[in-house]
Amino acid sequence: KAGVTQTPRYLIKTRGQQVTLSCSPISGHRSVSWYQQTPGQGLQFLFEYFSETQRNKGNFPGRFSGRQFSNSRSEMNVSTLELGDSALYLCASSRSEETQYFGPGTRLLVL
Amino acid sequence: AQKITQTQPGMFVQEKEAVTLDCTYDTSDPSYGLFWYKQPSSGEMIFLIYQGSYDQQNATEGRYSLNFQKARKSANLVISASQLGDSAMYFCAMIPNTGNQFYFGTGTSLTVIP
């Protein structure tokens, strides 16, 4: 069974731009969660989607948004990028409230 | 409120020795799941072991075991016979059964010394 995949793996953007990250969950998993990881703040929860509905949202500004498609694939979007948005963005999938399996992450650098 | 605490920012262990990584948690939920993940320098979070709050026995997965002490609200990870490839960040996490969000600790950096 294929694992969680995330694209792109690396991304360089400039301030003010927007970015879209993609996550394909493990087949059969309907829950997708997104996390931001930085050296200073650690792992921070962004949001969680289940069956195309956002069930949970972390404490991030409205510039961070996401969605989930009917095939459970998920995207997150960050608009008006700031230097502080440079981070590793991790996506995790699970069947429901069970073990989350993570993808390799997308490393975003904002210049 | 849910909280995970990992008090050891960094740990060193000699190859082939055992090491314990500490994790305490705080939750008012009577039912929850506890997890440990490993994050090598590549960045991917690798699931290691799971313990349910009502499980009577401590979970084990190969060289990994979870020392679960419910009354103390601790879920320490024990790695036996450490290998060089065990050098990584280790995160403790919890999900309450009444919710659908994972809560992570700040992590412990483990270095295995040859």
Tab-separated table of C-alpha atoms in Angstrom:
chain	number	residue	atom	x	y	z
A	1	LYS	CA	0.000	0.000	0.000
A	2	ALA	CA	1.425	3.368	-0.982
A	3	GLY	CA	2.156	5.812	1.810
A	4	VAL	CA	1.184	9.434	2.147
A	5	THR	CA	2.604	11.539	-0.643
A	6	GLN	CA	3.178	15.263	-0.627
A	7	THR	CA	4.037	17.543	-3.490
A	8	PRO	CA	6.127	19.456	-4.043
A	9	ARG	CA	8.910	18.345	-1.710
A	10	TYR	CA	10.722	21.674	-1.830
A	11	LEU	CA	9.517	25.131	-2.657
A	12	ILE	CA	11.034	28.591	-2.706
A	13	LYS	CA	8.737	31.611	-2.794
A	14	THR	CA	9.046	35.317	-2.137
A	15	ARG	CA	7.110	37.419	0.322
A	16	GLY	CA	3.629	38.299	-0.801
A	17	GLN	CA	3.234	35.314	-3.080
A	18	GLN	CA	0.837	32.477	-2.460
A	19	VAL	CA	1.496	28.751	-2.414
A	20	THR	CA	-0.537	25.553	-2.700
A	21	LEU	CA	0.669	22.296	-1.220
A	22	SER	CA	-0.839	18.940	-2.032
A	23	CYS	CA	-1.290	15.769	-0.012
A	24	SER	CA	-2.503	12.360	-1.153
A	25	PRO	CA	-3.483	10.127	1.777
A	26	ILE	CA	-3.122	6.402	2.104
A	27	SER	CA	-5.851	4.617	0.189
A	28	GLY	CA	-8.919	4.220	2.403
A	29	HIS	CA	-7.951	7.005	4.790
A	30	ARG	CA	-10.541	9.744	4.974
A	31	SER	CA	-8.929	12.021	7.529
A	32	VAL	CA	-6.130	14.373	6.543
A	33	SER	CA	-4.343	16.675	8.979
A	34	TRP	CA	-1.810	19.396	8.292
A	35	TYR	CA	0.994	20.566	10.558
A	36	GLN	CA	3.588	23.294	10.411
A	37	GLN	CA	6.979	22.514	11.917
A	38	THR	CA	9.586	25.162	12.674
A	39	PRO	CA	12.663	25.052	14.911
A	40	GLY	CA	11.226	27.730	17.170
A	41	GLN	CA	7.589	26.638	17.480
A	42	GLY	CA	7.851	22.893	16.985
A	43	LEU	CA	4.908	21.007	15.508
A	44	GLN	CA	1.796	23.096	15.270
A	45	PHE	CA	-1.579	21.812	14.141
A	46	LEU	CA	-3.084	23.671	11.197
A	47	PHE	CA	-6.337	21.856	10.389
A	48	GLU	CA	-7.956	18.491	9.884
A	49	TYR	CA	-10.352	17.374	7.179
A	50	PHE	CA	-12.632	14.387	7.109
A	51	SER	CA	-14.900	13.559	4.186
A	52	GLU	CA	-14.361	16.991	2.644
A	53	THR	CA	-15.296	18.820	5.858
A	54	GLN	CA	-12.950	20.745	8.099
A	55	ARG	CA	-13.439	19.271	11.554
A	56	ASN	CA	-10.700	21.055	13.436
A	57	LYS	CA	-8.643	24.167	13.001
A	58	GLY	CA	-5.533	25.315	14.797
A	59	ASN	CA	-4.622	28.822	15.787
A	60	PHE	CA	-3.383	30.177	12.478
A	61	PRO	CA	-4.409	33.316	10.588
A	62	GLY	CA	-6.907	33.208	7.762
A	63	ARG	CA	-4.064	33.288	5.229
A	64	PHE	CA	-3.829	29.555	5.856
A	65	SER	CA	-6.637	27.581	4.287
A	66	GLY	CA	-7.270	24.108	3.076
A	67	ARG	CA	-9.702	21.824	1.394
A	68	GLN	CA	-10.302	18.169	0.789
A	69	PHE	CA	-11.608	16.555	-2.352
A	70	SER	CA	-13.977	13.639	-2.748
A	71	ASN	CA	-11.038	11.261	-3.273
A	72	SER	CA	-9.647	12.424	0.122
A	73	ARG	CA	-6.732	14.258	-1.439
A	74	SER	CA	-6.129	17.536	0.315
A	75	GLU	CA	-4.565	20.866	-0.487
A	76	MET	CA	-3.482	23.680	1.744
A	77	ASN	CA	-2.991	27.218	0.581
A	78	VAL	CA	-1.040	30.033	2.128
A	79	SER	CA	-1.679	33.491	0.730
A	80	THR	CA	0.436	36.618	1.116
A	81	LEU	CA	3.468	34.685	2.275
A	82	GLU	CA	5.594	36.039	5.106
A	83	LEU	CA	9.171	35.174	6.027
A	84	GLY	CA	7.869	33.417	9.127
A	85	ASP	CA	5.935	30.959	6.992
A	86	SER	CA	9.197	29.221	6.109
A	87	ALA	CA	8.757	25.766	7.568
A	88	LEU	CA	8.322	22.074	6.996
A	89	TYR	CA	4.662	21.382	6.256
A	90	LEU	CA	3.595	17.881	7.149
A	91	CYS	CA	0.471	16.099	6.092
A	92	ALA	CA	-0.857	13.036	7.908
A	93	SER	CA	-3.674	10.665	7.091
A	94	SER	CA	-5.699	8.234	9.153
A	95	ARG	CA	-8.914	6.251	8.885
A	96	SER	CA	-10.447	8.346	11.644
A	97	GLU	CA	-9.329	8.867	15.243
A	98	GLU	CA	-6.535	6.362	14.796
A	99	THR	CA	-2.833	6.332	14.121
A	100	GLN	CA	-1.774	9.133	11.825
A	101	TYR	CA	0.683	8.298	9.078
A	102	PHE	CA	2.797	11.145	7.829
A	103	GLY	CA	4.089	12.105	4.437
A	104	PRO	CA	7.651	13.238	3.756
A	105	GLY	CA	6.691	16.894	4.084
A	106	THR	CA	7.104	19.983	1.948
A	107	ARG	CA	9.956	22.323	2.839
A	108	LEU	CA	8.889	25.874	2.106
A	109	LEU	CA	11.397	28.690	2.067
A	110	VAL	CA	10.094	32.251	1.842
A	111	LEU	CA	12.631	34.855	0.741
B	1	ALA	CA	-7.019	21.232	27.816
B	2	GLN	CA	-4.630	18.655	26.440
B	3	LYS	CA	-0.898	18.891	26.916
B	4	ILE	CA	2.105	16.706	26.182
B	5	THR	CA	5.399	17.330	27.969
B	6	GLN	CA	8.784	15.994	26.946
B	7	THR	CA	11.354	17.301	29.385
B	8	GLN	CA	14.487	15.954	27.697
B	9	PRO	CA	15.527	18.182	24.788
B	10	GLY	CA	18.504	15.927	24.050
B	11	MET	CA	19.688	12.483	25.027
B	12	PHE	CA	22.814	10.441	24.318
B	13	VAL	CA	23.067	6.672	24.465
B	14	GLN	CA	25.828	4.205	23.730
B	15	GLU	CA	25.212	1.840	20.853
B	16	LYS	CA	23.602	-1.448	22.009
B	17	GLU	CA	22.430	0.121	25.282
B	18	ALA	CA	18.806	0.792	26.208
B	19	VAL	CA	17.398	4.299	26.554
B	20	THR	CA	14.185	5.741	27.975
B	21	LEU	CA	12.568	8.856	26.554
B	22	ASP	CA	10.163	10.553	28.907
B	23	CYS	CA	6.647	11.741	28.142
B	24	THR	CA	3.938	12.996	30.440
B	25	TYR	CA	0.508	14.105	29.384
B	26	ASP	CA	-2.432	15.976	30.745
B	27	THR	CA	-6.002	15.378	29.701
B	28	SER	CA	-9.422	15.310	31.283
B	29	ASP	CA	-10.676	12.780	28.753
B	30	PRO	CA	-11.140	9.320	30.270
B	31	SER	CA	-10.210	7.621	27.015
B	32	TYR	CA	-7.303	8.498	24.758
B	33	GLY	CA	-4.546	7.125	22.584
B	34	LEU	CA	-0.842	7.666	23.041
B	35	PHE	CA	1.728	7.510	20.246
B	36	TRP	CA	5.423	7.820	19.621
B	37	TYR	CA	6.907	9.017	16.356
B	38	LYS	CA	10.479	9.163	15.094
B	39	GLN	CA	11.662	11.971	12.850
B	40	PRO	CA	15.043	11.479	11.160
B	41	SER	CA	16.852	14.408	9.610
B	42	SER	CA	14.996	13.736	6.347
B	43	GLY	CA	11.874	15.146	8.005
B	44	GLU	CA	9.351	12.353	7.653
B	45	MET	CA	7.531	11.365	10.839
B	46	ILE	CA	7.600	7.615	11.307
B	47	PHE	CA	5.003	5.932	13.516
B	48	LEU	CA	6.621	3.703	16.146
B	49	ILE	CA	4.121	2.541	18.737
B	50	TYR	CA	0.599	3.043	20.061
B	51	GLN	CA	-0.950	2.596	23.525
B	52	GLY	CA	-4.640	2.882	24.292
B	53	SER	CA	-5.592	4.305	27.658
B	54	TYR	CA	-7.599	1.196	28.538
B	55	ASP	CA	-4.981	-1.282	27.381
B	56	GLN	CA	-3.973	-3.453	30.301
B	57	GLN	CA	-0.567	-4.330	28.950
B	58	ASN	CA	2.256	-2.077	27.841
B	59	ALA	CA	2.628	-1.915	24.082
B	60	THR	CA	5.685	-3.406	22.406
B	61	GLU	CA	6.884	-3.252	18.815
B	62	GLY	CA	10.193	-4.950	18.220
B	63	ARG	CA	12.861	-2.966	20.063
B	64	TYR	CA	10.332	-0.338	21.130
B	65	SER	CA	8.197	-0.603	24.220
B	66	LEU	CA	5.963	1.903	25.918
B	67	ASN	CA	6.111	2.133	29.702
B	68	PHE	CA	2.560	3.281	30.402
B	69	GLN	CA	1.762	4.453	33.916
B	70	LYS	CA	-1.771	5.746	33.800
B	71	ALA	CA	-1.957	7.055	37.343
B	72	ARG	CA	1.169	9.113	36.769
B	73	LYS	CA	0.007	10.106	33.284
B	74	SER	CA	3.290	9.047	31.772
B	75	ALA	CA	4.030	7.156	28.577
B	76	ASN	CA	7.768	6.700	28.326
B	77	LEU	CA	9.350	5.124	25.261
B	78	VAL	CA	12.019	2.508	25.845
B	79	ILE	CA	14.360	1.637	23.011
B	80	SER	CA	16.388	-1.480	23.628
B	81	ALA	CA	19.722	-2.327	21.992
B	82	SER	CA	20.167	1.119	20.438
B	83	GLN	CA	21.457	1.331	16.902
B	84	LEU	CA	23.158	4.185	15.081
B	85	GLY	CA	20.068	4.525	12.907
B	86	ASP	CA	18.009	5.370	15.992
B	87	SER	CA	19.583	8.833	16.065
B	88	ALA	CA	16.627	11.151	15.403
B	89	MET	CA	14.007	13.361	17.018
B	90	TYR	CA	11.315	11.505	18.931
B	91	PHE	CA	7.854	12.919	19.508
B	92	CYS	CA	5.201	11.795	21.939
B	93	ALA	CA	1.603	12.455	20.895
B	94	MET	CA	-1.897	11.980	22.211
B	95	ILE	CA	-5.403	12.001	20.792
B	96	PRO	CA	-8.409	12.082	23.099
B	97	ASN	CA	-11.190	9.773	21.986
B	98	THR	CA	-13.684	12.619	22.220
B	99	GLY	CA	-11.717	14.688	19.726
B	100	ASN	CA	-9.966	14.312	16.407
B	101	GLN	CA	-6.838	16.367	16.879
B	102	PHE	CA	-3.399	15.056	17.737
B	103	TYR	CA	-1.355	16.867	20.375
B	104	PHE	CA	2.421	16.628	20.132
B	105	GLY	CA	5.208	17.215	22.600
B	106	THR	CA	8.264	19.319	21.803
B	107	GLY	CA	10.385	16.303	21.039
B	108	THR	CA	13.598	14.711	22.281
B	109	SER	CA	16.710	14.561	20.144
B	110	LEU	CA	18.403	11.194	20.561
B	111	THR	CA	22.011	10.627	19.540
B	112	VAL	CA	23.432	7.124	19.507
B	113	ILE	CA	27.173	7.043	20.080
B	114	PRO	CA	29.261	4.280	18.482
